[in-house]
């Protein structure tokens, strides 16, 4: 089928640029991760909490992906970190080329960590390598415990799972143990954190992990 051929060509081209990005990030000694989730899971809130806690410890830059607005970049900029917004104009995922162009306006040599917030979508961002070291998938308790089974590709390709909005568990039918079990069934290597960006639960543990990963970078 021609459609499949085109898809393969697009992905192969994307992988080439992702490799260039990876080389660039390595040259600057950057630890780069790609944050993915469905819309509203709390990616930007997690970033805000993270930036708050890492202030003074790590130099962080942010690439924000959004379909239509720069609202998230404005939120992140309040933390005094360099941030660049990619507006995809309806595009439902970030591609390596968009990231390559965006990071050209960031002071990479002065950074330790680069966080890429992808467009809210659990489907195609799984297939687009951006040159990151790893993907962090965020799922909120409000989305239900079957999310990993419905979007296995994303959970398979991620290295870290953040289960967010745990403060809402008393009010929701979500079984958080089942949610974690479902995710680990698809990818037993997932590193799991449970967080609430409202109460601050679990943010310190997540930031500790991030700090140790950043320290390990070549
Ligand atoms: Mg966001
Ligand atoms: Zn897409």
PDB file of C-alpha atoms and ligand atoms in Angstrom:
ATOM      1  CA  UNK A   1       0.000   0.000   0.000  1.00  0.00           C
ATOM      2  CA  UNK A   2       1.411   3.396  -1.030  1.00  0.00           C
ATOM      3  CA  UNK A   3       0.217   5.003   2.217  1.00  0.00           C
ATOM      4  CA  UNK A   4       2.441   2.712   4.227  1.00  0.00           C
ATOM      5  CA  UNK A   5       5.414   3.501   1.982  1.00  0.00           C
ATOM      6  CA  UNK A   6       4.934   7.238   2.483  1.00  0.00           C
ATOM      7  CA  UNK A   7       4.635   6.774   6.250  1.00  0.00           C
ATOM      8  CA  UNK A   8       7.891   4.775   6.268  1.00  0.00           C
ATOM      9  CA  UNK A   9       9.690   7.450   4.244  1.00  0.00           C
ATOM     10  CA  UNK A  10       8.474  10.178   6.584  1.00  0.00           C
ATOM     11  CA  UNK A  11       9.625   8.227   9.625  1.00  0.00           C
ATOM     12  CA  UNK A  12      12.996   7.379   8.052  1.00  0.00           C
ATOM     13  CA  UNK A  13      13.604  11.070   7.283  1.00  0.00           C
ATOM     14  CA  UNK A  14      12.529  11.944  10.820  1.00  0.00           C
ATOM     15  CA  UNK A  15      14.965   9.395  12.263  1.00  0.00           C
ATOM     16  CA  UNK A  16      17.836  10.973  10.294  1.00  0.00           C
ATOM     17  CA  UNK A  17      17.142  14.403  11.764  1.00  0.00           C
ATOM     18  CA  UNK A  18      16.632  12.862  15.226  1.00  0.00           C
ATOM     19  CA  UNK A  19      20.133  11.417  14.968  1.00  0.00           C
ATOM     20  CA  UNK A  20      21.482  14.893  14.136  1.00  0.00           C
ATOM     21  CA  UNK A  21      19.648  16.274  17.171  1.00  0.00           C
ATOM     22  CA  UNK A  22      21.079  13.518  19.371  1.00  0.00           C
ATOM     23  CA  UNK A  23      24.605  14.371  18.191  1.00  0.00           C
ATOM     24  CA  UNK A  24      24.004  18.055  18.919  1.00  0.00           C
ATOM     25  CA  UNK A  25      22.622  17.310  22.400  1.00  0.00           C
ATOM     26  CA  UNK A  26      25.574  15.018  23.177  1.00  0.00           C
ATOM     27  CA  UNK A  27      28.023  17.710  22.074  1.00  0.00           C
ATOM     28  CA  UNK A  28      26.493  20.043  24.664  1.00  0.00           C
ATOM     29  CA  UNK A  29      26.323  17.324  27.328  1.00  0.00           C
ATOM     30  CA  UNK A  30      22.559  17.726  27.589  1.00  0.00           C
ATOM     31  CA  UNK A  31      20.155  15.273  29.180  1.00  0.00           C
ATOM     32  CA  UNK A  32      17.047  15.528  27.000  1.00  0.00           C
ATOM     33  CA  UNK A  33      13.657  14.005  27.622  1.00  0.00           C
ATOM     34  CA  UNK A  34      10.376  14.104  25.741  1.00  0.00           C
ATOM     35  CA  UNK A  35       7.194  14.426  27.814  1.00  0.00           C
ATOM     36  CA  UNK A  36       4.108  12.864  26.243  1.00  0.00           C
ATOM     37  CA  UNK A  37       0.513  12.420  27.402  1.00  0.00           C
ATOM     38  CA  UNK A  38      -3.056  12.944  26.331  1.00  0.00           C
ATOM     39  CA  UNK A  39      -4.315  16.532  26.605  1.00  0.00           C
ATOM     40  CA  UNK A  40      -4.913  17.632  30.196  1.00  0.00           C
ATOM     41  CA  UNK A  41      -2.857  14.974  32.002  1.00  0.00           C
ATOM     42  CA  UNK A  42      -0.687  17.684  33.549  1.00  0.00           C
ATOM     43  CA  UNK A  43       2.530  17.868  31.498  1.00  0.00           C
ATOM     44  CA  UNK A  44       2.932  21.598  31.924  1.00  0.00           C
ATOM     45  CA  UNK A  45       2.020  21.467  35.626  1.00  0.00           C
ATOM     46  CA  UNK A  46       4.652  18.761  36.113  1.00  0.00           C
ATOM     47  CA  UNK A  47       7.168  20.991  34.334  1.00  0.00           C
ATOM     48  CA  UNK A  48       6.276  23.933  36.556  1.00  0.00           C
ATOM     49  CA  UNK A  49       6.730  21.860  39.714  1.00  0.00           C
ATOM     50  CA  UNK A  50       9.984  20.458  38.363  1.00  0.00           C
ATOM     51  CA  UNK A  51      11.407  23.863  37.454  1.00  0.00           C
ATOM     52  CA  UNK A  52      10.460  25.172  40.884  1.00  0.00           C
ATOM     53  CA  UNK A  53      12.346  22.359  42.626  1.00  0.00           C
ATOM     54  CA  UNK A  54      15.394  22.256  40.355  1.00  0.00           C
ATOM     55  CA  UNK A  55      15.984  25.992  40.469  1.00  0.00           C
ATOM     56  CA  UNK A  56      19.647  26.605  41.254  1.00  0.00           C
ATOM     57  CA  UNK A  57      20.537  22.883  40.991  1.00  0.00           C
ATOM     58  CA  UNK A  58      20.272  22.311  37.241  1.00  0.00           C
ATOM     59  CA  UNK A  59      20.126  24.618  34.270  1.00  0.00           C
ATOM     60  CA  UNK A  60      16.997  23.624  32.369  1.00  0.00           C
ATOM     61  CA  UNK A  61      15.698  24.685  28.971  1.00  0.00           C
ATOM     62  CA  UNK A  62      12.258  23.889  27.604  1.00  0.00           C
ATOM     63  CA  UNK A  63      10.759  23.274  24.176  1.00  0.00           C
ATOM     64  CA  UNK A  64       6.975  23.570  24.261  1.00  0.00           C
ATOM     65  CA  UNK A  65       4.830  21.909  21.634  1.00  0.00           C
ATOM     66  CA  UNK A  66       1.257  23.029  21.168  1.00  0.00           C
ATOM     67  CA  UNK A  67      -1.368  22.719  18.469  1.00  0.00           C
ATOM     68  CA  UNK A  68      -2.554  26.306  18.632  1.00  0.00           C
ATOM     69  CA  UNK A  69      -1.290  28.551  21.460  1.00  0.00           C
ATOM     70  CA  UNK A  70       1.778  29.648  23.410  1.00  0.00           C
ATOM     71  CA  UNK A  71      -0.028  29.510  26.776  1.00  0.00           C
ATOM     72  CA  UNK A  72       2.244  26.744  28.116  1.00  0.00           C
ATOM     73  CA  UNK A  73       5.433  28.573  27.112  1.00  0.00           C
ATOM     74  CA  UNK A  74       4.163  31.656  28.957  1.00  0.00           C
ATOM     75  CA  UNK A  75       3.567  29.533  32.074  1.00  0.00           C
ATOM     76  CA  UNK A  76       7.052  28.005  31.865  1.00  0.00           C
ATOM     77  CA  UNK A  77       8.767  31.361  31.137  1.00  0.00           C
ATOM     78  CA  UNK A  78       7.605  32.620  34.537  1.00  0.00           C
ATOM     79  CA  UNK A  79      10.223  30.314  36.079  1.00  0.00           C
ATOM     80  CA  UNK A  80      13.003  32.258  34.406  1.00  0.00           C
ATOM     81  CA  UNK A  81      14.173  29.431  32.137  1.00  0.00           C
ATOM     82  CA  UNK A  82      14.870  29.686  28.412  1.00  0.00           C
ATOM     83  CA  UNK A  83      11.833  28.385  26.557  1.00  0.00           C
ATOM     84  CA  UNK A  84      10.853  28.180  22.908  1.00  0.00           C
ATOM     85  CA  UNK A  85       7.347  27.469  21.667  1.00  0.00           C
ATOM     86  CA  UNK A  86       6.536  25.335  18.649  1.00  0.00           C
ATOM     87  CA  UNK A  87       2.993  25.879  17.378  1.00  0.00           C
ATOM     88  CA  UNK A  88       2.125  23.013  15.059  1.00  0.00           C
ATOM     89  CA  UNK A  89      -1.003  24.686  13.619  1.00  0.00           C
ATOM     90  CA  UNK A  90      -3.094  21.598  14.020  1.00  0.00           C
ATOM     91  CA  UNK A  91      -0.261  19.064  13.712  1.00  0.00           C
ATOM     92  CA  UNK A  92      -0.783  16.351  16.321  1.00  0.00           C
ATOM     93  CA  UNK A  93       2.857  15.541  17.160  1.00  0.00           C
ATOM     94  CA  UNK A  94       6.325  17.100  17.196  1.00  0.00           C
ATOM     95  CA  UNK A  95       8.848  16.027  14.582  1.00  0.00           C
ATOM     96  CA  UNK A  96      12.634  16.045  14.861  1.00  0.00           C
ATOM     97  CA  UNK A  97      12.959  18.869  12.308  1.00  0.00           C
ATOM     98  CA  UNK A  98      10.644  21.152  14.309  1.00  0.00           C
ATOM     99  CA  UNK A  99      12.761  20.514  17.405  1.00  0.00           C
ATOM    100  CA  UNK A 100      15.993  21.080  15.457  1.00  0.00           C
ATOM    101  CA  UNK A 101      14.763  24.482  14.303  1.00  0.00           C
ATOM    102  CA  UNK A 102      13.435  25.387  17.752  1.00  0.00           C
ATOM    103  CA  UNK A 103      16.605  24.592  19.713  1.00  0.00           C
ATOM    104  CA  UNK A 104      18.611  26.873  17.419  1.00  0.00           C
ATOM    105  CA  UNK A 105      17.196  29.738  19.495  1.00  0.00           C
ATOM    106  CA  UNK A 106      18.109  28.183  22.869  1.00  0.00           C
ATOM    107  CA  UNK A 107      21.458  28.702  24.656  1.00  0.00           C
ATOM    108  CA  UNK A 108      22.278  24.958  24.642  1.00  0.00           C
ATOM    109  CA  UNK A 109      25.878  25.414  25.802  1.00  0.00           C
ATOM    110  CA  UNK A 110      24.631  26.874  29.080  1.00  0.00           C
ATOM    111  CA  UNK A 111      22.135  24.084  29.859  1.00  0.00           C
ATOM    112  CA  UNK A 112      22.248  20.730  31.679  1.00  0.00           C
ATOM    113  CA  UNK A 113      18.767  19.483  30.841  1.00  0.00           C
ATOM    114  CA  UNK A 114      16.384  20.056  27.952  1.00  0.00           C
ATOM    115  CA  UNK A 115      12.734  19.169  28.442  1.00  0.00           C
ATOM    116  CA  UNK A 116      10.532  18.791  25.376  1.00  0.00           C
ATOM    117  CA  UNK A 117       6.797  18.950  26.063  1.00  0.00           C
ATOM    118  CA  UNK A 118       5.098  17.206  23.183  1.00  0.00           C
ATOM    119  CA  UNK A 119       1.637  17.919  21.801  1.00  0.00           C
ATOM    120  CA  UNK A 120      -1.091  16.262  23.898  1.00  0.00           C
ATOM    121  CA  UNK A 121      -1.615  12.975  22.055  1.00  0.00           C
ATOM    122  CA  UNK A 122      -0.876   9.370  23.011  1.00  0.00           C
ATOM    123  CA  UNK A 123      -0.778   8.004  19.470  1.00  0.00           C
ATOM    124  CA  UNK A 124       1.731   9.365  16.937  1.00  0.00           C
ATOM    125  CA  UNK A 125       4.286  10.967  19.291  1.00  0.00           C
ATOM    126  CA  UNK A 126       5.225   7.372  20.154  1.00  0.00           C
ATOM    127  CA  UNK A 127       6.660   6.923  16.651  1.00  0.00           C
ATOM    128  CA  UNK A 128       8.559  10.189  16.281  1.00  0.00           C
ATOM    129  CA  UNK A 129      12.052  10.153  17.718  1.00  0.00           C
ATOM    130  CA  UNK A 130      13.100  13.737  18.483  1.00  0.00           C
ATOM    131  CA  UNK A 131      16.671  12.890  19.484  1.00  0.00           C
ATOM    132  CA  UNK A 132      15.799  12.624  23.184  1.00  0.00           C
ATOM    133  CA  UNK A 133      17.420  10.226  25.650  1.00  0.00           C
ATOM    134  CA  UNK A 134      14.021   8.947  26.746  1.00  0.00           C
ATOM    135  CA  UNK A 135      10.285   9.504  26.763  1.00  0.00           C
ATOM    136  CA  UNK A 136       8.314  10.255  29.914  1.00  0.00           C
ATOM    137  CA  UNK A 137       4.631   9.362  29.626  1.00  0.00           C
ATOM    138  CA  UNK A 138       2.248  11.166  31.964  1.00  0.00           C
ATOM    139  CA  UNK A 139      -1.147   9.657  32.745  1.00  0.00           C
ATOM    140  CA  UNK A 140      -3.614  11.256  35.115  1.00  0.00           C
ATOM    141  CA  UNK A 141      -5.815   9.247  37.444  1.00  0.00           C
ATOM    142  CA  UNK A 142      -8.829  10.999  35.888  1.00  0.00           C
ATOM    143  CA  UNK A 143      -8.211   9.185  32.600  1.00  0.00           C
ATOM    144  CA  UNK A 144      -8.927   5.723  33.974  1.00  0.00           C
ATOM    145  CA  UNK A 145      -6.750   2.714  34.678  1.00  0.00           C
ATOM    146  CA  UNK A 146      -7.112   1.135  31.214  1.00  0.00           C
ATOM    147  CA  UNK A 147      -5.149   3.871  29.378  1.00  0.00           C
ATOM    148  CA  UNK A 148      -1.967   1.770  28.969  1.00  0.00           C
ATOM    149  CA  UNK A 149      -3.942  -1.061  27.360  1.00  0.00           C
ATOM    150  CA  UNK A 150      -5.608   1.325  24.907  1.00  0.00           C
ATOM    151  CA  UNK A 151      -2.349   3.065  23.875  1.00  0.00           C
ATOM    152  CA  UNK A 152       0.279   0.345  24.283  1.00  0.00           C
ATOM    153  CA  UNK A 153       2.684   1.839  21.719  1.00  0.00           C
ATOM    154  CA  UNK A 154       3.363   4.868  23.850  1.00  0.00           C
ATOM    155  CA  UNK A 155       3.907   2.836  27.018  1.00  0.00           C
ATOM    156  CA  UNK A 156       6.213   0.451  25.174  1.00  0.00           C
ATOM    157  CA  UNK A 157       8.382   3.319  23.883  1.00  0.00           C
ATOM    158  CA  UNK A 158       8.527   5.255  27.153  1.00  0.00           C
ATOM    159  CA  UNK A 159      11.107   4.735  29.904  1.00  0.00           C
ATOM    160  CA  UNK A 160       9.273   6.559  32.668  1.00  0.00           C
ATOM    161  CA  UNK A 161       5.618   6.634  33.691  1.00  0.00           C
ATOM    162  CA  UNK A 162       4.326   9.500  35.818  1.00  0.00           C
ATOM    163  CA  UNK A 163       0.897   8.792  37.298  1.00  0.00           C
ATOM    164  CA  UNK A 164      -0.329  12.305  38.003  1.00  0.00           C
ATOM    165  CA  UNK A 165      -3.252  13.786  39.966  1.00  0.00           C
ATOM    166  CA  UNK A 166      -3.045  11.157  42.718  1.00  0.00           C
ATOM    167  CA  UNK A 167      -4.730  13.699  45.018  1.00  0.00           C
ATOM    168  CA  UNK A 168      -7.955  13.012  43.087  1.00  0.00           C
ATOM    169  CA  UNK A 169      -7.940   9.251  43.753  1.00  0.00           C
ATOM    170  CA  UNK A 170     -10.503   9.407  46.604  1.00  0.00           C
ATOM    171  CA  UNK A 171     -13.018  10.924  44.167  1.00  0.00           C
ATOM    172  CA  UNK A 172     -12.412   8.742  41.125  1.00  0.00           C
ATOM    173  CA  UNK A 173     -13.172   5.156  40.096  1.00  0.00           C
ATOM    174  CA  UNK A 174      -9.507   4.776  39.013  1.00  0.00           C
ATOM    175  CA  UNK A 175      -7.654   1.795  40.507  1.00  0.00           C
ATOM    176  CA  UNK A 176      -4.101   3.124  40.604  1.00  0.00           C
ATOM    177  CA  UNK A 177      -2.609  -0.326  41.260  1.00  0.00           C
ATOM    178  CA  UNK A 178      -4.395  -1.652  38.152  1.00  0.00           C
ATOM    179  CA  UNK A 179      -3.187   1.347  36.158  1.00  0.00           C
ATOM    180  CA  UNK A 180       0.416   0.649  37.144  1.00  0.00           C
ATOM    181  CA  UNK A 181      -0.002  -3.101  36.576  1.00  0.00           C
ATOM    182  CA  UNK A 182      -1.440  -2.494  33.097  1.00  0.00           C
ATOM    183  CA  UNK A 183       1.490  -0.248  32.207  1.00  0.00           C
ATOM    184  CA  UNK A 184       4.098  -2.689  33.531  1.00  0.00           C
ATOM    185  CA  UNK A 185       2.434  -5.529  31.672  1.00  0.00           C
ATOM    186  CA  UNK A 186       3.184  -3.683  28.440  1.00  0.00           C
ATOM    187  CA  UNK A 187       6.612  -2.455  29.526  1.00  0.00           C
ATOM    188  CA  UNK A 188       8.108  -4.087  32.643  1.00  0.00           C
ATOM    189  CA  UNK A 189      11.124  -1.731  32.485  1.00  0.00           C
ATOM    190  CA  UNK A 190       9.037   1.416  33.115  1.00  0.00           C
ATOM    191  CA  UNK A 191      10.203   3.532  36.025  1.00  0.00           C
ATOM    192  CA  UNK A 192       7.019   4.668  37.806  1.00  0.00           C
ATOM    193  CA  UNK A 193       6.366   7.827  39.828  1.00  0.00           C
ATOM    194  CA  UNK A 194       3.094   8.878  41.422  1.00  0.00           C
ATOM    195  CA  UNK A 195       2.633  12.608  41.659  1.00  0.00           C
ATOM    196  CA  UNK A 196       0.244  15.386  42.407  1.00  0.00           C
ATOM    197  CA  UNK A 197       1.152  18.789  41.047  1.00  0.00           C
ATOM    198  CA  UNK A 198      -1.516  20.237  43.353  1.00  0.00           C
ATOM    199  CA  UNK A 199      -0.355  18.757  46.676  1.00  0.00           C
ATOM    200  CA  UNK A 200       3.273  18.299  45.594  1.00  0.00           C
ATOM    201  CA  UNK A 201       3.199  14.565  46.415  1.00  0.00           C
ATOM    202  CA  UNK A 202       5.923  12.592  44.652  1.00  0.00           C
ATOM    203  CA  UNK A 203       7.532  15.616  42.991  1.00  0.00           C
ATOM    204  CA  UNK A 204      10.686  15.339  45.114  1.00  0.00           C
ATOM    205  CA  UNK A 205      11.173  11.660  44.183  1.00  0.00           C
ATOM    206  CA  UNK A 206      10.716  12.463  40.488  1.00  0.00           C
ATOM    207  CA  UNK A 207      13.182  15.368  40.695  1.00  0.00           C
ATOM    208  CA  UNK A 208      15.713  13.199  42.575  1.00  0.00           C
ATOM    209  CA  UNK A 209      15.586  10.699  39.740  1.00  0.00           C
ATOM    210  CA  UNK A 210      15.929  13.496  37.174  1.00  0.00           C
ATOM    211  CA  UNK A 211      18.937  14.927  38.997  1.00  0.00           C
ATOM    212  CA  UNK A 212      20.660  11.543  39.118  1.00  0.00           C
ATOM    213  CA  UNK A 213      19.979  10.957  35.415  1.00  0.00           C
ATOM    214  CA  UNK A 214      21.357  14.388  34.567  1.00  0.00           C
ATOM    215  CA  UNK A 215      24.462  13.654  36.659  1.00  0.00           C
ATOM    216  CA  UNK A 216      25.021  10.399  34.740  1.00  0.00           C
ATOM    217  CA  UNK A 217      25.050  12.068  31.349  1.00  0.00           C
ATOM    218  CA  UNK A 218      28.285  11.799  29.369  1.00  0.00           C
TER     219      UNK A 218
HETATM  220 MG1  LIG B   1       0.797  21.569  28.318  1.00  0.00          MG
HETATM  221 ZN1  LIG B   2       0.412  13.131  14.905  1.00  0.00          ZN
END
